Amino acid sequence: MEHGYVVKFWLQITQDEQLRRFREREKPSPDSGFKITQEDWRNREKFRAPTTPRCAT
């Protein structure tokens, strides 16, 4: 990239808040139907995985 910007955003929510949002998104919506998939629930099980410390050696 010769010109431009890189912008990063970090969204941090608690596991309880994520669950609340997931349950809200399970409700049918007249505009877009269901907004959550089984993949979302599967990935939720990995909530802590990226923050688990690992030995680099």
Backbone as numpy.savetxt, mean C-alpha at the origin, in Angstrom:
# Nx Ny Nz CAx CAy CAz Cx Cy Cz
18.85 11.20 -18.09 18.00 12.37 -18.09 18.90 13.60 -18.09
18.72 14.45 -19.07 19.52 15.67 -19.15 18.94 16.80 -18.30
17.63 16.91 -18.31 16.97 17.98 -17.56 15.76 17.39 -16.85
15.44 17.93 -15.73 14.24 17.47 -15.04 14.43 17.39 -13.55
13.44 16.87 -12.91 13.43 16.75 -11.47 13.00 15.34 -11.09
13.52 14.88 -10.00 13.06 13.63 -9.41 12.38 14.01 -8.10
11.14 13.62 -7.97 10.37 13.93 -6.77 9.95 12.62 -6.13
10.25 12.47 -4.85 9.87 11.26 -4.13 8.87 11.63 -3.04
7.90 10.77 -2.88 6.91 10.93 -1.81 6.94 9.68 -0.96
6.76 9.86 0.32 6.71 8.72 1.25 5.40 8.83 2.01
4.56 7.82 1.86 3.30 7.77 2.58 3.42 6.70 3.64
3.27 7.09 4.88 3.38 6.12 5.96 2.08 6.11 6.74
1.44 4.94 6.76 0.21 4.77 7.53 0.37 3.55 8.42
-0.41 3.50 9.48 -0.34 2.35 10.38 -1.07 1.17 9.76
-0.80 0.02 10.31 -1.46 -1.19 9.83 -2.97 -1.11 10.11
-3.35 -0.50 11.22 -4.77 -0.33 11.54 -5.45 0.59 10.53
-4.78 1.67 10.18 -5.34 2.60 9.19 -5.46 1.93 7.83
-4.47 1.16 7.45 -4.53 0.44 6.18 -5.73 -0.51 6.16
-5.94 -1.22 7.26 -7.07 -2.14 7.34 -8.40 -1.38 7.22
-8.50 -0.25 7.90 -9.71 0.57 7.81 -9.97 1.00 6.36
-8.92 1.43 5.68 -9.06 1.86 4.28 -9.43 0.70 3.38
-8.83 -0.46 3.61 -9.16 -1.64 2.81 -10.63 -1.99 2.96
-11.11 -2.00 4.19 -12.52 -2.35 4.44 -13.45 -1.34 3.78
-13.07 -0.08 3.81 -13.88 0.96 3.16 -13.91 0.74 1.65
-12.79 0.34 1.09 -12.71 0.14 -0.37 -13.41 -1.14 -0.82
-13.70 -2.04 0.10 -14.42 -3.27 -0.25 -15.89 -2.99 -0.57
-16.40 -1.88 -0.08 -17.80 -1.55 -0.31 -18.00 -1.19 -1.78
-19.06 -1.70 -2.39 -19.31 -1.37 -3.79 -19.53 0.13 -3.96
-19.02 0.66 -5.04 -19.17 2.07 -5.35 -19.94 2.21 -6.66
-20.92 3.10 -6.72 -21.68 3.25 -7.97 -20.80 3.75 -9.12
-19.70 4.41 -8.80 -18.83 4.95 -9.85 -17.84 3.93 -10.40
-17.28 3.12 -9.54 -16.20 2.26 -10.02 -16.25 0.82 -9.52
-17.32 0.43 -8.88 -17.39 -0.95 -8.39 -16.42 -1.18 -7.25
-15.95 -2.39 -7.15 -15.00 -2.73 -6.08 -13.62 -2.17 -6.42
-12.95 -1.64 -5.42 -11.66 -0.99 -5.63 -10.50 -1.75 -5.02
-10.73 -2.94 -4.53 -9.66 -3.69 -3.86 -9.68 -5.12 -4.39
-8.51 -5.72 -4.46 -8.40 -7.06 -5.03 -7.78 -8.02 -4.03
-7.81 -9.29 -4.36 -7.14 -10.30 -3.53 -5.64 -10.02 -3.46
-5.09 -9.47 -4.52 -3.67 -9.11 -4.54 -3.36 -8.07 -3.45
-4.25 -7.11 -3.26 -4.07 -6.11 -2.21 -4.01 -6.77 -0.83
-4.93 -7.71 -0.59 -4.93 -8.42 0.69 -3.68 -9.27 0.85
-3.24 -9.92 -0.22 -2.03 -10.75 -0.15 -0.82 -9.88 0.18
-0.72 -8.74 -0.47 0.41 -7.84 -0.21 0.36 -7.24 1.19
-0.84 -7.10 1.74 -0.96 -6.56 3.10 -0.28 -7.47 4.12
-0.26 -8.76 3.84 0.41 -9.70 4.74 1.91 -9.44 4.83
2.44 -8.71 3.86 3.87 -8.39 3.83 4.14 -7.00 4.41
3.21 -6.47 5.18 3.29 -5.10 5.68 4.64 -4.77 6.30
5.18 -5.65 7.10 6.44 -5.39 7.80 7.67 -5.89 7.05
7.51 -6.63 6.02 8.65 -7.25 5.33 9.75 -6.26 4.93
9.44 -5.12 4.31 10.52 -4.22 3.88 11.29 -3.59 5.03
10.71 -3.55 6.22 11.39 -2.89 7.34 12.12 -3.87 8.25
12.06 -5.15 7.93 12.75 -6.14 8.75 14.25 -6.06 8.50
15.05 -5.81 9.54 16.50 -5.73 9.34 17.08 -7.08 8.94
18.06 -7.03 8.07 18.73 -8.26 7.62 20.24 -8.08 7.73
20.91 -9.16 7.96 22.36 -9.14 8.03 22.91 -9.05 6.60
23.81 -8.12 6.36 24.36 -7.93 5.02 25.57 -8.81 4.75
26.03 -9.55 5.74 27.22 -10.38 5.52 26.87 -11.80 5.20
